[in-house]
mmCIF file of C-alpha atoms in Angstrom:
data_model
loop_
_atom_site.group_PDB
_atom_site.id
_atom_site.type_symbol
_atom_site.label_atom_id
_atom_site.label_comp_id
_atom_site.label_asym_id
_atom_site.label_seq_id
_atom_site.Cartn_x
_atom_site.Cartn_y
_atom_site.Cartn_z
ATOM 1 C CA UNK A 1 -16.445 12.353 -4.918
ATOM 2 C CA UNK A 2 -17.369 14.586 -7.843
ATOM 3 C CA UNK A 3 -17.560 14.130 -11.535
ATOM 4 C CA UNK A 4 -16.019 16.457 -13.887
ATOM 5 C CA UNK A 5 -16.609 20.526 -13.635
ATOM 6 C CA UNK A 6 -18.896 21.398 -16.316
ATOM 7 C CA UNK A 7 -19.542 17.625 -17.012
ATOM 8 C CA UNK A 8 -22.910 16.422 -17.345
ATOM 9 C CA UNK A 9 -25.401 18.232 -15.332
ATOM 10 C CA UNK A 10 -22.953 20.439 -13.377
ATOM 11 C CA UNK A 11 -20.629 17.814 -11.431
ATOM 12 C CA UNK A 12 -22.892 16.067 -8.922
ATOM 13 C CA UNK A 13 -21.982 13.387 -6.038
ATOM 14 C CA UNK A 14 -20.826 9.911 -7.691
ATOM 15 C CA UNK A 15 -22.104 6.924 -6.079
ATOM 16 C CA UNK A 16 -19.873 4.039 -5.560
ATOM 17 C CA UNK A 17 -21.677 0.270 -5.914
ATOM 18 C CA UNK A 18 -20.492 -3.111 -5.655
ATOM 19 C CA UNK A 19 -20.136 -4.707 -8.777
ATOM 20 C CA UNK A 20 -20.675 -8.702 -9.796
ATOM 21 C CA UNK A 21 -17.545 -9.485 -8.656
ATOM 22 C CA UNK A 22 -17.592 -8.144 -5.539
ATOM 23 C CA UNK A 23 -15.862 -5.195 -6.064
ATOM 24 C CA UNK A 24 -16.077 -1.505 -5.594
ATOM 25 C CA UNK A 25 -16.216 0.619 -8.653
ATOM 26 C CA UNK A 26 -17.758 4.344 -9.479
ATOM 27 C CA UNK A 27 -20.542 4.701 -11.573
ATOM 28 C CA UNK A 28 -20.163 7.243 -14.229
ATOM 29 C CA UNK A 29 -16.177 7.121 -13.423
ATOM 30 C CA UNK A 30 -14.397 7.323 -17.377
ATOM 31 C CA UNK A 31 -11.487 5.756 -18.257
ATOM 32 C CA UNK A 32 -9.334 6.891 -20.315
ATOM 33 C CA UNK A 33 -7.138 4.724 -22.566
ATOM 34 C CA UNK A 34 -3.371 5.525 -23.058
ATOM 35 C CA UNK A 35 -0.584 3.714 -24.651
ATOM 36 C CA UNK A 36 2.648 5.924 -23.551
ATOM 37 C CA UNK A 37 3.726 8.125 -20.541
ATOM 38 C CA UNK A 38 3.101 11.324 -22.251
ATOM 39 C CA UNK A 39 -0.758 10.282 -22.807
ATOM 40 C CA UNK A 40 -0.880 9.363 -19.112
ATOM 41 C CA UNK A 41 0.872 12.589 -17.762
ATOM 42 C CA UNK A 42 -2.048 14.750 -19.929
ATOM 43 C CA UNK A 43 -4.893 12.219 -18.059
ATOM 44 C CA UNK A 44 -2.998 13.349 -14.629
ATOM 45 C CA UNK A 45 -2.717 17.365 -15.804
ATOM 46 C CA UNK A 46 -6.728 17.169 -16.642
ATOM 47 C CA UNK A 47 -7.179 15.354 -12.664
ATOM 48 C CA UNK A 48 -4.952 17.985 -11.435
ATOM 49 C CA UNK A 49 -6.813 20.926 -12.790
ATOM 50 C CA UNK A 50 -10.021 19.608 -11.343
ATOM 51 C CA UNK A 51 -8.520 19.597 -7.556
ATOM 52 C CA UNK A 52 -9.968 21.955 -5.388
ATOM 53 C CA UNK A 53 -7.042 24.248 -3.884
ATOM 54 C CA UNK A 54 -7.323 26.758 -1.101
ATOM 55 C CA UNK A 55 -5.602 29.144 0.755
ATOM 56 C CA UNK A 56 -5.597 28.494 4.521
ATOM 57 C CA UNK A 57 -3.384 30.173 7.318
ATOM 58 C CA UNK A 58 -0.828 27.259 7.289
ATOM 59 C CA UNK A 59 -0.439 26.578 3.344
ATOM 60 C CA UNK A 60 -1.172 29.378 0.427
ATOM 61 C CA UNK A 61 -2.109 26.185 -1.860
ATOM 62 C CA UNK A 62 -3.900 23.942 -0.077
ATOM 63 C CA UNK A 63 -5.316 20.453 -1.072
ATOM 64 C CA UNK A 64 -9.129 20.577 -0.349
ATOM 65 C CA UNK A 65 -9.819 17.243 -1.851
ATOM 66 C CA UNK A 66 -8.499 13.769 -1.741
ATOM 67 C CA UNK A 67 -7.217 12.814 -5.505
ATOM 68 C CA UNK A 68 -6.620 9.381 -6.645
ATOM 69 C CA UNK A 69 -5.031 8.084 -9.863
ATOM 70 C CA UNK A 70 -6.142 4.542 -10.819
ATOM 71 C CA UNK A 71 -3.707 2.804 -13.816
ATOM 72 C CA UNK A 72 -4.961 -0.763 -14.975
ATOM 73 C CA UNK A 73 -2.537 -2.903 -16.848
ATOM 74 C CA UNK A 74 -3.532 -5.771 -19.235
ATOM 75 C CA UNK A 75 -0.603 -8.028 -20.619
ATOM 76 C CA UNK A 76 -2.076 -11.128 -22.657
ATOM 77 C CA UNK A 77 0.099 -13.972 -23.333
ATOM 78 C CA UNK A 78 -0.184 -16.546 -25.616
ATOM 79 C CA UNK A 79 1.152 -20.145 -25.192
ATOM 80 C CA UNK A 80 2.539 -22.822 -27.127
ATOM 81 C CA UNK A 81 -0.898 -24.792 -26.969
ATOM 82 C CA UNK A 82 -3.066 -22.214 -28.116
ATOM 83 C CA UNK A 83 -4.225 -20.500 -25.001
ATOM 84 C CA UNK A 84 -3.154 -17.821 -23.279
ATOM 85 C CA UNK A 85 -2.562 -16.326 -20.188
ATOM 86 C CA UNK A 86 -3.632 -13.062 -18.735
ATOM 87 C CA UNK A 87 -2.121 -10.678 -15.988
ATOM 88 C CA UNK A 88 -4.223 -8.002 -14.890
ATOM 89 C CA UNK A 89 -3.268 -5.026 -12.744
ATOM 90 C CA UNK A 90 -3.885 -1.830 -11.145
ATOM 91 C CA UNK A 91 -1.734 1.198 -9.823
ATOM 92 C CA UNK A 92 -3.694 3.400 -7.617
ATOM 93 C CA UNK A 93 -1.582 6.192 -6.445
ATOM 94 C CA UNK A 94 -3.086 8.626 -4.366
ATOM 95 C CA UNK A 95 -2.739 11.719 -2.385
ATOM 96 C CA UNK A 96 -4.808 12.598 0.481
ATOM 97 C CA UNK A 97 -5.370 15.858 1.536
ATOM 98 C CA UNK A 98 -4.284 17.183 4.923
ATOM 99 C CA UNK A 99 -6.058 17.184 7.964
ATOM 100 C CA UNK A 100 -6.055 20.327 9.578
ATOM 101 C CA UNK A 101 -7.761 22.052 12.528
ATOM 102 C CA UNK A 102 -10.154 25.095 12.128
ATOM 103 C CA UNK A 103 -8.249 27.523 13.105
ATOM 104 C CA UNK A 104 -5.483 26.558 10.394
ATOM 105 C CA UNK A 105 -7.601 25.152 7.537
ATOM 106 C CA UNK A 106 -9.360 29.051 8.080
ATOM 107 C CA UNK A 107 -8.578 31.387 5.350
ATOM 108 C CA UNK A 108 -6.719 34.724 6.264
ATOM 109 C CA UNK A 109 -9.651 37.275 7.221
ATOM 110 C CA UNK A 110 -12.795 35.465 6.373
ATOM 111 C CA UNK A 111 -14.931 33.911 8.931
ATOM 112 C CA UNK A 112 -16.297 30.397 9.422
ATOM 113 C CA UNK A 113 -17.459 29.771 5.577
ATOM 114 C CA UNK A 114 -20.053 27.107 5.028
ATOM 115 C CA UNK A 115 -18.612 25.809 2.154
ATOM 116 C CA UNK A 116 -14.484 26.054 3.765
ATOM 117 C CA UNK A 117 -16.171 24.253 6.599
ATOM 118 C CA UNK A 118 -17.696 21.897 5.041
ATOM 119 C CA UNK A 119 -14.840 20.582 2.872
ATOM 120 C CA UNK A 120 -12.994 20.161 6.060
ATOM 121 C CA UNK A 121 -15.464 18.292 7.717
ATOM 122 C CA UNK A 122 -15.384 15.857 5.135
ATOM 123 C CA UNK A 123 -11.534 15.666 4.857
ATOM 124 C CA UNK A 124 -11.590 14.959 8.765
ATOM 125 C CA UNK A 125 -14.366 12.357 8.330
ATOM 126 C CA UNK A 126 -12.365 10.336 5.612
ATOM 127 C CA UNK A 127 -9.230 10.511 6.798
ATOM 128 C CA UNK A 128 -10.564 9.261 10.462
ATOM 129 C CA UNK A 129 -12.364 6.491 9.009
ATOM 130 C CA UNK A 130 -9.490 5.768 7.732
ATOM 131 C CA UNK A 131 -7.212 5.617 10.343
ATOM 132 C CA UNK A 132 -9.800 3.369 11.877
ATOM 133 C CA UNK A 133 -9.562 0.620 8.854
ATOM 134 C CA UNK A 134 -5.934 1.112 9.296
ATOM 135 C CA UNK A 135 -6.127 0.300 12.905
ATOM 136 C CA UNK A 136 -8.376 -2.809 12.750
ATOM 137 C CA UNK A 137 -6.324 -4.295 9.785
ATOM 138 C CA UNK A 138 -3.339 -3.500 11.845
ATOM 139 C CA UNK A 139 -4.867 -5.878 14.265
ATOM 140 C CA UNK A 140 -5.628 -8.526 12.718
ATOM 141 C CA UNK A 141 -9.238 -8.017 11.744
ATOM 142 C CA UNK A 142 -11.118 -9.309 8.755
ATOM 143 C CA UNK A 143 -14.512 -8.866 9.303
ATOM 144 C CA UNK A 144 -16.452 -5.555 10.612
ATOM 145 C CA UNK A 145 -14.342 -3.432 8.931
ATOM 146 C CA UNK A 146 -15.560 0.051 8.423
ATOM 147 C CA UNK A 147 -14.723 0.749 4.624
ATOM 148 C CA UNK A 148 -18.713 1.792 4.127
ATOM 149 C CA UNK A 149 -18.226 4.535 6.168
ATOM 150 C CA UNK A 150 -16.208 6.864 3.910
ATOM 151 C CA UNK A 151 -15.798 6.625 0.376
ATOM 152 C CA UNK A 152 -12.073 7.211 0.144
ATOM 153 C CA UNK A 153 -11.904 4.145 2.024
ATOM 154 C CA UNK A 154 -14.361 2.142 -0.391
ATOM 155 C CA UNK A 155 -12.719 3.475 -3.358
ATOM 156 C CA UNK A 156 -9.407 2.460 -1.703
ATOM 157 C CA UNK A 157 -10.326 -1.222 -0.004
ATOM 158 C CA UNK A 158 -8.347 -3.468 -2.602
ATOM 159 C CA UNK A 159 -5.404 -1.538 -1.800
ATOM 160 C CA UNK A 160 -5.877 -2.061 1.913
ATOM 161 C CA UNK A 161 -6.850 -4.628 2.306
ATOM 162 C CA UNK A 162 -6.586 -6.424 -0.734
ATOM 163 C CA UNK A 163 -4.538 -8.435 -3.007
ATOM 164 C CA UNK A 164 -1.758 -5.503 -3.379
ATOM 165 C CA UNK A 165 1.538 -4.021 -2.277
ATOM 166 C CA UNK A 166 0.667 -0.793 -0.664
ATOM 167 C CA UNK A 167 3.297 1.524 -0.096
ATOM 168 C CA UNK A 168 2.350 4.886 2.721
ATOM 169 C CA UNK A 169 4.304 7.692 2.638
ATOM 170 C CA UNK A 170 3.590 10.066 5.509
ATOM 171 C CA UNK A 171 4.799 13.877 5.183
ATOM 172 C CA UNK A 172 5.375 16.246 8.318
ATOM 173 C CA UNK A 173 5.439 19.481 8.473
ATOM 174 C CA UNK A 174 8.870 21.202 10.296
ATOM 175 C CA UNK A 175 7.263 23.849 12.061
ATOM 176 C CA UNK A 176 6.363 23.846 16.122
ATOM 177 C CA UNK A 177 2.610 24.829 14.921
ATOM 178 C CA UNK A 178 1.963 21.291 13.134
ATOM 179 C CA UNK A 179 3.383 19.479 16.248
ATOM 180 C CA UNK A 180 -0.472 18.089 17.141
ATOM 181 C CA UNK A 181 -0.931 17.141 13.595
ATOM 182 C CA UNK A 182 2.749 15.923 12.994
ATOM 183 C CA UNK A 183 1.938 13.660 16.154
ATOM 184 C CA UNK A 184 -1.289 12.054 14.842
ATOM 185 C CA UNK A 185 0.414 11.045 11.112
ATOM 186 C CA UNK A 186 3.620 9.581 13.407
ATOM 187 C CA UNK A 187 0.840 7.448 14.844
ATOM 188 C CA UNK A 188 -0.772 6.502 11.372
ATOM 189 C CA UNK A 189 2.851 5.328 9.830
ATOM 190 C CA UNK A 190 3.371 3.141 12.697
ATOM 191 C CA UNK A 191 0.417 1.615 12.424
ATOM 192 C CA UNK A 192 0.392 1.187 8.516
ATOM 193 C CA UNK A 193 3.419 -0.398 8.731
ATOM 194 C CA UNK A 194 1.860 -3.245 11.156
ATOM 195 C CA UNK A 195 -0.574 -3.992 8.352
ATOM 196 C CA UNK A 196 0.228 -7.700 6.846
ATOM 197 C CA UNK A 197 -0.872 -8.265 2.901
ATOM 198 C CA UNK A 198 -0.819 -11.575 1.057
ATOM 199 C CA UNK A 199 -0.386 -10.665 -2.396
ATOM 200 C CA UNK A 200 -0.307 -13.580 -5.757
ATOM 201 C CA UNK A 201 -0.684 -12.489 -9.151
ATOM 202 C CA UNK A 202 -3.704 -11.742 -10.323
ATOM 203 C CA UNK A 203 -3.728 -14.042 -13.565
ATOM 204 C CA UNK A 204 -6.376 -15.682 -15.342
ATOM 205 C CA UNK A 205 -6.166 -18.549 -18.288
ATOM 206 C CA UNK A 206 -8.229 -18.620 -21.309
ATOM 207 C CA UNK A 207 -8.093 -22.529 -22.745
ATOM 208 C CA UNK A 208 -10.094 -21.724 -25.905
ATOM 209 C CA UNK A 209 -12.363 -20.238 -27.854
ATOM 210 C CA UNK A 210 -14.594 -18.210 -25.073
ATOM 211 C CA UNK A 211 -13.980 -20.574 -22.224
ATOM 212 C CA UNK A 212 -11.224 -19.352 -19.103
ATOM 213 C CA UNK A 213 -10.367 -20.013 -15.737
ATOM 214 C CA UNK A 214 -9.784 -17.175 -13.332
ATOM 215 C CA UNK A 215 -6.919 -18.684 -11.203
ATOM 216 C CA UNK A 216 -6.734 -15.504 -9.483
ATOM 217 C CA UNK A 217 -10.082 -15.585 -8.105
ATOM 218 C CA UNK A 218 -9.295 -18.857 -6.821
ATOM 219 C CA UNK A 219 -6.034 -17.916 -5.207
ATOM 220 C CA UNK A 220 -7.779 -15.046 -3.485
ATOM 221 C CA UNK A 221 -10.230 -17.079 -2.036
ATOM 222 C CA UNK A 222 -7.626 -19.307 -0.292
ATOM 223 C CA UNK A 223 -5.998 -16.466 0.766
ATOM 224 C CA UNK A 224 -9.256 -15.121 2.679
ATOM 225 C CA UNK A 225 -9.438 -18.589 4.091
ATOM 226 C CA UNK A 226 -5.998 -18.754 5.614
ATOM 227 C CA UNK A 227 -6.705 -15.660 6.942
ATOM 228 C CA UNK A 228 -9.892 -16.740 8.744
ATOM 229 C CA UNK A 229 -7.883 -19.742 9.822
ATOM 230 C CA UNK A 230 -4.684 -17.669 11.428
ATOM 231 C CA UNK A 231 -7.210 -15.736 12.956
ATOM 232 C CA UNK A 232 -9.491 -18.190 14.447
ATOM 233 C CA UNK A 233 -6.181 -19.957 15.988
ATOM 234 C CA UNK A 234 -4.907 -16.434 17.511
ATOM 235 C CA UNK A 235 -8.338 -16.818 19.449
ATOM 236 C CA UNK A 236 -8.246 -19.859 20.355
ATOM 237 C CA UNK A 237 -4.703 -19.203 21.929
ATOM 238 C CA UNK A 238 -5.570 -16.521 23.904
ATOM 239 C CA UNK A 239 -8.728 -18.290 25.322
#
């Protein structure tokens, strides 16, 4: 994960920490406040233009980065006592780039490039870690789950595994070359799909002047619990 071309002192590596509340979040990641489509749609143009895009043998534009597009939502509403509720929410949509073979991902006449290689190393290593969270939360699994192995996957946890509705959308490409490939993302779908999330709202209520209660935090918790629970029975069944 990079920061900005010319941002800073050049666009170095961002590092991704756990925050008080036990979630992932980038450090030095800005957000960018809009209030109508059009403001959003420039955010996206100024992501898009920051993409890396290559040519390889298979595609003359191809993505050689991962880019993801994180909306948060605030709606505050007040009730007849004086408090107020508020909803919370995020959008992450996301497109991954493609995994691809050497011998594809290799541009037209040039050699085995340090930096080409390199960027597909790293698109391989993300996208197999995860396919590998995918798999264990396919089965079932809620604890040992690889997500500090890559961070797509860390930036991406709460939408795996999370309180969310996560919608995949797998692409293949029509051509007898991409057959291996077309195979492997077959595989991922069906295993996506096979992933179970419990999703509540995330809401919190404020009941005066400073003072709240994060319902949401609470309803996650029993969530995680119930899980543990169906899980510790589905063991205790097959012993």
């Amino acid at each position: 994960m990079l920061s900005e071309r010319g941002a800073g002192k050049g666009g170095g590596n961002l590092e991704i920490r756990t925050n008080g509340e036990d979630m992932n979040e980038v450090v030095g990641l800005e957000r960018r406040v809009v209030d109508s489509f059009a403001g959003l749609r420039k955010v996206l143009a100024v992501g898009s233009r920051n993409r890396r895009i290559r040519e390889t043998r298979l595609n003359e534009h191809s993505s050689r980065s991962h880019s993801v597009l994180q909306v948060h939502v605030k709606r505050r509403k007040v009730q007849r006592d004086g408090s107020a509720v508020v909803v919370e929410s995020k959008l992450s949509l996301v497109d991954l780039a493609g995994s691809e073979r050497w011998g594809a991902a290799e541009q037209p006449g040039k050699g085995r490039g340090g930096d080409h290689f390199g960027e597909m190393t790293n698109i391989n290593q993300s996208l197999t870690t995860l396919g590998r969270v995918i798999t264990q939360l396919s089965e079932g699994q809620t604890h040992g789950l690889c997500y500090r192995e890559s961070k797509l996957t860390r930036v991406l946890q709460d939408s795996l595994g999370g309180n969310c509705i996560t919608i995949v959308i797998a692409t293949l490409a029509p051509t007898p070359q991409a057959a291996e490939e077309s195979l492997y993302t077959v595989k991922f779908a069906d295993r996506a799909r096979r992933v179970k999330q419990n999703v509540f709202l995330n809401e919190r209520k404020e009941v005066g002047a400073g003072g709240e209660v994060d319902v949401g935090r609470y309803e996650r918790e029993i969530s995680r619990l119930r899980k543990e629970l169906q899980n510790e029975r589905k063991k205790a069944q097959a012993a």
